[in-house]
Every structure is written in structure tokens, then in C-alpha cells.
């Protein structure tokens, strides 16, 4: 990598009672191990320092120190002949071999580097070659064990390397035993973390580990404590300068705040088990968010598919409507053309579906023929329906006219029959002399009546009928 990565060192205070949780995580059991990659569990390396029964040994050692310290203190008080204190201390019983503090006496050490340092090859062409990654992990593990052994010696009761999480990291448990002798308490064997300089000074530990891992191309992490000291010194100088110039206390404090704003903030490290729980909670929340997003995306996909189906159906319906509109427009256009042709009298509308009539229209009025025939099937159907309608109307009109003529003709014939009967009865009632004269005078009218009846197909002409009064 072009820039050096910082080696990460953390100390976490533990009580012996916290070690059960440490072992559960070491064995990948219980809460806090869900984010570990099961397929990489076999790459974890346990007991790089110490034995598999390290916790049992430590429990026994703490119990023995508790009893030994109690016995030493009682013996010292007895030698001093402090019977009252001896009796009071005897009633209290053994105590834990460490000073009562809020933080535990043990220290969990975590050593790691950003995963990019392990995974990014020096040669970009070997991006998928894991050999360099494995070599770096091996070198880092060996270097970390060497640093632990050289700095803490027998204080390290266990160390392991975890490779099934986001980046390789080492865990170790440090138990800093010390012996202190006094006249009142005798020789006391205690766990005292501040007895070790690297535990006492976190800044010194960071300096030391940064220098120790430099051969691997790593560097110390950000020197926050030093930067804050320097920023605090600059802030004090700025505040003093404002005060010396006669400025108000508010102005002096503002100068302090401005100078300290550039200082790095304190990083509050959490106990490992708390960090694991919070990390697991974060991962659980992330998992729930992802599942919620998946559900939402699935619902959106269903909605999109339903929308696509609806759009397809709407498009089909719209196409059908457009097709129907175009067909209707064609029918309207054809109807307009037919009406225009009818207005010119160029063709009988009742014959517009007949080839002969259309041929005559083409010969006499080519443009009208083009407009009438240049149409779709729908318009053609309209032309045929109109022709049938006109023929039906014509047939009904003819039938009605013929019926009306027949009715009128029948009425006329009945009137003629009545007139003839009246004439015949009148001729029979008058004297013969007058009858002949009257016959001569009405002969022309009678002959016209006979001719009308003959034309109607009802009666023969007058010459073929017997004369009135002839006895016929």
C-alpha cells in the first residue's frame, strides 16, 4: 500500500468474572458471535500463548492468592500483637487479590490492522492471489505474539488469533501479578495493572507498539494525547493573551474554545464484551433493515409488475379504442362521401353496393368513386348497410304508394258502379222517348267511364257491355 496503515492497540479492563464471556466468544458460542463467518472458523488459532485450561489455572491461582494473602495478613497482625485488628480481620475472611476499583484488574489486549492492509496486494495484478494476504496475516500474528511475550512475559496467560471476522486480530489476557511486603500485611500477592509501564501509560504503549511493528510497514496510531496537550497549551496561551490585553473573561474563554476546537476528541474505548454486544445489536439492526428493504423491494416489484400488467391492459384497451375511433372516422368519411355522391345524383344510393352501379360511377365521376370505395372494411360495411337501407326504404315506399293507388282505384270503381247503377235505374224509370234522348246525351260520359274501368283492369269497354234497358 502507498501509505502506511496504523497498528491498532486496545486495552480493555476485565474482572475475572468477565472471562466466562471471553471464553464463550472464543468458542463462538452465545451472543456476540453471530457476525462471525462460520466458513472461516477453522482459520482461528487458539492458545498461541498459554494452554487450553488457562482459565481454570487462573481461577485456581486467584483462589490460592486470596487464601495466602489472608493467612499472611493474619500472621503479620499476630506478630504485631494487634489482637483486636486480628479478630476483626479474621471475621472478614479472605479478600480478592486486587484493589477495589470500578475497572477490573485484568487487561484484555486487542491487536489488529485495517483489513485493507491484509487484502490489498503490493502488485495490483495479483488482486485475487491470496498468498500475500496469508503471508501478511502470518507475519502480523507472529509479530504480535513476539511483542506480547517480550513486553509482558508470564503475565500473558492466553492469546489467540481470530480470522473469521472482518479483519484478522489477536486477543490476549494479561494478569499483572506483583508481590508487596509490609509489616502490617506481610507478603501480599496482588493483581495490579498499573505496575506495568505500558498499561499505566496508554500513550507509551502506543509508541512502543508502533515502533515494534514498523518492520512490517505499519505505523503508530494517531497521537491524540500529545495533540490534545499541544492544543491545550495553545489554548492556554490564547486565553492568557486575551486576558493580558484587557479582554473580558468571555472573550478569553472564546479564544480557549476556538483553539481547542482543532484538538482531536477523546476516544472512549469500551470493554470488549460491551463492544461485541453493541456490534451484534448494530448488525442485527442492519439485518432487520436489509430484510425490511427486501420486503419493501419485493412489494414494490409486485406493484411494478401489477402496474406493468395494468399498463399493458390499458395500452391494449387504448389501441382498441384508437382502432375503433379510426374505424368510426373511416365510416364517417365514407358516409360523407356517400352523401356528397347522393347530392350530385351520380348514383342511386340503393345501388352503391352493386358492381355495375359503381362501374358507372367510376366512368362518370372518378373522384366520387375513389372516395366512396377507398375505405376500410368498416366503411365498406357502412356503404353496404346504407345501400340495403335505401333499398328497404324504396321498397316500403313503393308498397305504400301502390296500396294507396289501389285503395283510391277501388273507391273510384265503387263510385263508378254506383253511378252506373243510378243511371240504369234512371233510364228504366223514364219513358222510352226520353230514354233514347238521354242515352245519346250521356253516351260519351258512359264510354269514358268504361274506358277508365278497362284501364284499371276491372270492366270491359262500354261497347262490350249491354246497353241500359236492353234487358241484358
mmCIF file of C-alpha atoms in Angstrom, residues 64-261:
data_model
loop_
_atom_site.group_PDB
_atom_site.id
_atom_site.type_symbol
_atom_site.label_atom_id
_atom_site.label_comp_id
_atom_site.label_asym_id
_atom_site.label_seq_id
_atom_site.Cartn_x
_atom_site.Cartn_y
_atom_site.Cartn_z
ATOM 1 C CA UNK A 64 -4.786 -19.525 46.177
ATOM 2 C CA UNK A 65 -3.632 -15.882 46.301
ATOM 3 C CA UNK A 66 -6.836 -14.953 48.118
ATOM 4 C CA UNK A 67 -6.201 -17.552 50.825
ATOM 5 C CA UNK A 68 -2.436 -16.959 51.029
ATOM 6 C CA UNK A 69 -2.866 -13.205 51.351
ATOM 7 C CA UNK A 70 -5.429 -13.725 54.101
ATOM 8 C CA UNK A 71 -3.096 -16.027 56.001
ATOM 9 C CA UNK A 72 -0.144 -13.628 55.555
ATOM 10 C CA UNK A 73 -2.155 -10.677 56.841
ATOM 11 C CA UNK A 74 -3.372 -12.583 59.909
ATOM 12 C CA UNK A 75 0.157 -13.761 60.660
ATOM 13 C CA UNK A 76 1.515 -10.203 60.357
ATOM 14 C CA UNK A 77 -1.150 -8.806 62.688
ATOM 15 C CA UNK A 78 -0.429 -11.592 65.171
ATOM 16 C CA UNK A 79 3.285 -10.799 65.089
ATOM 17 C CA UNK A 80 2.429 -7.180 65.770
ATOM 18 C CA UNK A 81 0.199 -8.345 68.623
ATOM 19 C CA UNK A 82 -2.758 -6.419 67.266
ATOM 20 C CA UNK A 83 -5.295 -8.805 68.655
ATOM 21 C CA UNK A 84 -8.291 -6.534 68.075
ATOM 22 C CA UNK A 85 -7.421 -5.983 64.405
ATOM 23 C CA UNK A 86 -6.559 -9.672 64.096
ATOM 24 C CA UNK A 87 -10.021 -10.666 65.347
ATOM 25 C CA UNK A 88 -11.783 -8.133 63.092
ATOM 26 C CA UNK A 89 -9.797 -9.207 60.062
ATOM 27 C CA UNK A 90 -10.473 -12.859 60.801
ATOM 28 C CA UNK A 91 -14.204 -12.207 60.780
ATOM 29 C CA UNK A 92 -13.973 -10.501 57.350
ATOM 30 C CA UNK A 93 -12.405 -13.506 55.699
ATOM 31 C CA UNK A 94 -10.297 -13.646 52.503
ATOM 32 C CA UNK A 95 -10.452 -10.763 50.018
ATOM 33 C CA UNK A 96 -9.905 -10.581 46.281
ATOM 34 C CA UNK A 97 -6.216 -10.115 45.454
ATOM 35 C CA UNK A 98 -6.646 -6.716 43.838
ATOM 36 C CA UNK A 99 -7.608 -3.225 44.881
ATOM 37 C CA UNK A 100 -11.319 -2.477 44.674
ATOM 38 C CA UNK A 101 -11.816 -0.229 41.642
ATOM 39 C CA UNK A 102 -14.557 0.397 39.112
ATOM 40 C CA UNK A 103 -12.449 -1.189 36.367
ATOM 41 C CA UNK A 104 -11.309 -4.769 36.655
ATOM 42 C CA UNK A 105 -7.681 -5.741 37.385
ATOM 43 C CA UNK A 106 -7.187 -7.847 34.258
ATOM 44 C CA UNK A 107 -6.443 -6.459 30.837
ATOM 45 C CA UNK A 108 -7.652 -7.780 27.519
ATOM 46 C CA UNK A 109 -5.298 -6.763 24.718
ATOM 47 C CA UNK A 110 -6.537 -6.427 21.149
ATOM 48 C CA UNK A 111 -4.083 -6.032 18.266
ATOM 49 C CA UNK A 112 -5.154 -5.577 14.659
ATOM 50 C CA UNK A 113 -4.758 -3.599 11.426
ATOM 51 C CA UNK A 114 -7.267 -2.318 8.926
ATOM 52 C CA UNK A 115 -8.395 -5.191 6.700
ATOM 53 C CA UNK A 116 -7.187 -3.319 3.586
ATOM 54 C CA UNK A 117 -3.590 -3.851 4.730
ATOM 55 C CA UNK A 118 -4.137 -7.606 4.688
ATOM 56 C CA UNK A 119 -6.187 -7.750 1.490
ATOM 57 C CA UNK A 120 -4.546 -5.173 -0.812
ATOM 58 C CA UNK A 121 -1.642 -6.775 -2.723
ATOM 59 C CA UNK A 122 1.548 -4.869 -3.442
ATOM 60 C CA UNK A 123 1.180 -5.954 -7.086
ATOM 61 C CA UNK A 124 -2.264 -4.962 -8.470
ATOM 62 C CA UNK A 125 -2.067 -7.813 -10.984
ATOM 63 C CA UNK A 126 -2.278 -10.259 -8.059
ATOM 64 C CA UNK A 127 -5.587 -8.941 -6.785
ATOM 65 C CA UNK A 128 -7.080 -12.425 -6.479
ATOM 66 C CA UNK A 129 -3.915 -14.108 -5.253
ATOM 67 C CA UNK A 130 -4.374 -14.918 -1.545
ATOM 68 C CA UNK A 131 -0.743 -15.893 -0.956
ATOM 69 C CA UNK A 132 0.341 -12.376 0.016
ATOM 70 C CA UNK A 133 -2.694 -11.933 2.285
ATOM 71 C CA UNK A 134 -1.903 -15.196 4.065
ATOM 72 C CA UNK A 135 1.757 -14.183 4.392
ATOM 73 C CA UNK A 136 0.835 -10.830 5.935
ATOM 74 C CA UNK A 137 -1.582 -12.455 8.375
ATOM 75 C CA UNK A 138 1.107 -14.934 9.403
ATOM 76 C CA UNK A 139 3.735 -12.196 9.840
ATOM 77 C CA UNK A 140 1.354 -9.996 11.825
ATOM 78 C CA UNK A 141 0.361 -12.882 14.113
ATOM 79 C CA UNK A 142 3.980 -13.835 14.785
ATOM 80 C CA UNK A 143 4.951 -10.205 15.395
ATOM 81 C CA UNK A 144 2.047 -9.689 17.803
ATOM 82 C CA UNK A 145 2.937 -12.804 19.810
ATOM 83 C CA UNK A 146 6.548 -11.664 19.966
ATOM 84 C CA UNK A 147 5.519 -8.224 21.220
ATOM 85 C CA UNK A 148 3.248 -9.723 23.903
ATOM 86 C CA UNK A 149 5.925 -12.151 25.099
ATOM 87 C CA UNK A 150 8.715 -9.559 25.083
ATOM 88 C CA UNK A 151 6.688 -6.872 26.877
ATOM 89 C CA UNK A 152 4.572 -8.864 29.328
ATOM 90 C CA UNK A 153 6.241 -12.271 29.659
ATOM 91 C CA UNK A 154 4.420 -14.644 32.026
ATOM 92 C CA UNK A 155 1.691 -12.055 32.576
ATOM 93 C CA UNK A 156 0.123 -13.235 29.299
ATOM 94 C CA UNK A 157 -1.993 -16.248 30.258
ATOM 95 C CA UNK A 158 -3.594 -16.725 26.829
ATOM 96 C CA UNK A 159 -3.538 -15.339 23.296
ATOM 97 C CA UNK A 160 -5.462 -16.261 20.181
ATOM 98 C CA UNK A 161 -5.906 -15.048 16.590
ATOM 99 C CA UNK A 162 -9.416 -14.609 15.138
ATOM 100 C CA UNK A 163 -9.653 -14.825 11.350
ATOM 101 C CA UNK A 164 -13.405 -15.311 10.951
ATOM 102 C CA UNK A 165 -14.387 -11.661 11.406
ATOM 103 C CA UNK A 166 -13.893 -8.597 9.222
ATOM 104 C CA UNK A 167 -10.117 -8.448 9.779
ATOM 105 C CA UNK A 168 -7.544 -10.634 11.480
ATOM 106 C CA UNK A 169 -6.998 -9.609 15.118
ATOM 107 C CA UNK A 170 -5.385 -11.007 18.248
ATOM 108 C CA UNK A 171 -6.866 -11.235 21.729
ATOM 109 C CA UNK A 172 -4.752 -11.747 24.832
ATOM 110 C CA UNK A 173 -5.401 -11.705 28.577
ATOM 111 C CA UNK A 174 -2.782 -10.072 30.796
ATOM 112 C CA UNK A 175 -2.668 -10.774 34.543
ATOM 113 C CA UNK A 176 -0.028 -8.418 36.076
ATOM 114 C CA UNK A 177 0.869 -10.157 39.352
ATOM 115 C CA UNK A 178 3.067 -8.284 41.841
ATOM 116 C CA UNK A 179 4.265 -9.004 45.371
ATOM 117 C CA UNK A 180 4.215 -6.344 48.064
ATOM 118 C CA UNK A 181 5.525 -6.758 51.579
ATOM 119 C CA UNK A 182 4.634 -4.674 54.628
ATOM 120 C CA UNK A 183 4.834 -5.179 58.372
ATOM 121 C CA UNK A 184 1.087 -4.992 58.844
ATOM 122 C CA UNK A 185 0.011 -7.280 55.980
ATOM 123 C CA UNK A 186 3.045 -9.393 55.328
ATOM 124 C CA UNK A 187 3.728 -10.509 51.732
ATOM 125 C CA UNK A 188 0.712 -9.910 49.526
ATOM 126 C CA UNK A 189 0.422 -11.296 46.005
ATOM 127 C CA UNK A 190 -1.810 -8.888 44.066
ATOM 128 C CA UNK A 191 -3.016 -8.224 40.535
ATOM 129 C CA UNK A 192 -2.028 -4.611 39.906
ATOM 130 C CA UNK A 193 -2.324 -3.403 36.277
ATOM 131 C CA UNK A 194 -0.643 -0.054 36.914
ATOM 132 C CA UNK A 195 2.503 -1.908 37.942
ATOM 133 C CA UNK A 196 3.333 -2.349 34.262
ATOM 134 C CA UNK A 197 4.520 0.827 32.494
ATOM 135 C CA UNK A 198 2.766 0.063 29.186
ATOM 136 C CA UNK A 199 -0.545 -0.491 30.947
ATOM 137 C CA UNK A 200 -0.040 2.529 33.167
ATOM 138 C CA UNK A 201 0.689 4.782 30.181
ATOM 139 C CA UNK A 202 -1.541 4.137 27.202
ATOM 140 C CA UNK A 203 0.463 6.673 25.204
ATOM 141 C CA UNK A 204 3.710 4.815 25.921
ATOM 142 C CA UNK A 205 2.094 1.564 24.817
ATOM 143 C CA UNK A 206 1.028 3.140 21.521
ATOM 144 C CA UNK A 207 4.535 4.481 20.916
ATOM 145 C CA UNK A 208 6.079 1.114 21.702
ATOM 146 C CA UNK A 209 3.762 -0.994 19.558
ATOM 147 C CA UNK A 210 4.093 1.431 16.629
ATOM 148 C CA UNK A 211 7.883 1.128 16.701
ATOM 149 C CA UNK A 212 7.745 -2.647 17.147
ATOM 150 C CA UNK A 213 5.529 -3.195 14.077
ATOM 151 C CA UNK A 214 7.413 -0.725 11.859
ATOM 152 C CA UNK A 215 9.355 -3.553 10.089
ATOM 153 C CA UNK A 216 6.009 -4.737 8.672
ATOM 154 C CA UNK A 217 5.384 -1.309 7.165
ATOM 155 C CA UNK A 218 2.949 -0.287 9.893
ATOM 156 C CA UNK A 219 2.981 2.862 11.986
ATOM 157 C CA UNK A 220 1.712 4.187 15.280
ATOM 158 C CA UNK A 221 -1.904 5.313 15.500
ATOM 159 C CA UNK A 222 -2.809 8.956 15.793
ATOM 160 C CA UNK A 223 -1.098 10.574 18.791
ATOM 161 C CA UNK A 224 -4.280 12.046 20.209
ATOM 162 C CA UNK A 225 -2.969 12.622 23.733
ATOM 163 C CA UNK A 226 0.065 14.557 22.503
ATOM 164 C CA UNK A 227 -2.065 16.562 20.077
ATOM 165 C CA UNK A 228 -4.510 17.424 22.846
ATOM 166 C CA UNK A 229 -1.671 18.508 25.140
ATOM 167 C CA UNK A 230 -0.285 20.751 22.434
ATOM 168 C CA UNK A 231 -3.749 22.121 21.656
ATOM 169 C CA UNK A 232 -4.363 22.724 25.346
ATOM 170 C CA UNK A 233 -1.060 24.600 25.624
ATOM 171 C CA UNK A 234 -2.003 26.763 22.639
ATOM 172 C CA UNK A 235 -5.454 27.367 24.140
ATOM 173 C CA UNK A 236 -3.942 28.458 27.459
ATOM 174 C CA UNK A 237 -1.614 30.833 25.617
ATOM 175 C CA UNK A 238 -4.521 32.293 23.619
ATOM 176 C CA UNK A 239 -6.599 32.795 26.756
ATOM 177 C CA UNK A 240 -3.674 34.440 28.592
ATOM 178 C CA UNK A 241 -3.053 36.740 25.635
ATOM 179 C CA UNK A 242 -6.670 37.958 25.694
ATOM 180 C CA UNK A 243 -6.546 38.483 29.447
ATOM 181 C CA UNK A 244 -3.222 40.334 29.275
ATOM 182 C CA UNK A 245 -4.700 42.626 26.618
ATOM 183 C CA UNK A 246 -7.532 43.554 28.999
ATOM 184 C CA UNK A 247 -10.171 41.463 27.289
ATOM 185 C CA UNK A 248 -13.226 40.127 29.069
ATOM 186 C CA UNK A 249 -13.405 36.653 30.564
ATOM 187 C CA UNK A 250 -15.971 35.715 27.907
ATOM 188 C CA UNK A 251 -13.534 36.736 25.167
ATOM 189 C CA UNK A 252 -10.748 34.778 26.866
ATOM 190 C CA UNK A 253 -12.966 31.683 27.062
ATOM 191 C CA UNK A 254 -13.933 32.106 23.406
ATOM 192 C CA UNK A 255 -10.237 32.160 22.475
ATOM 193 C CA UNK A 256 -9.748 28.966 24.504
ATOM 194 C CA UNK A 257 -12.706 27.237 22.840
ATOM 195 C CA UNK A 258 -11.536 28.220 19.357
ATOM 196 C CA UNK A 259 -8.039 26.805 19.988
ATOM 197 C CA UNK A 260 -9.403 23.567 21.468
ATOM 198 C CA UNK A 261 -11.823 23.045 18.576
#
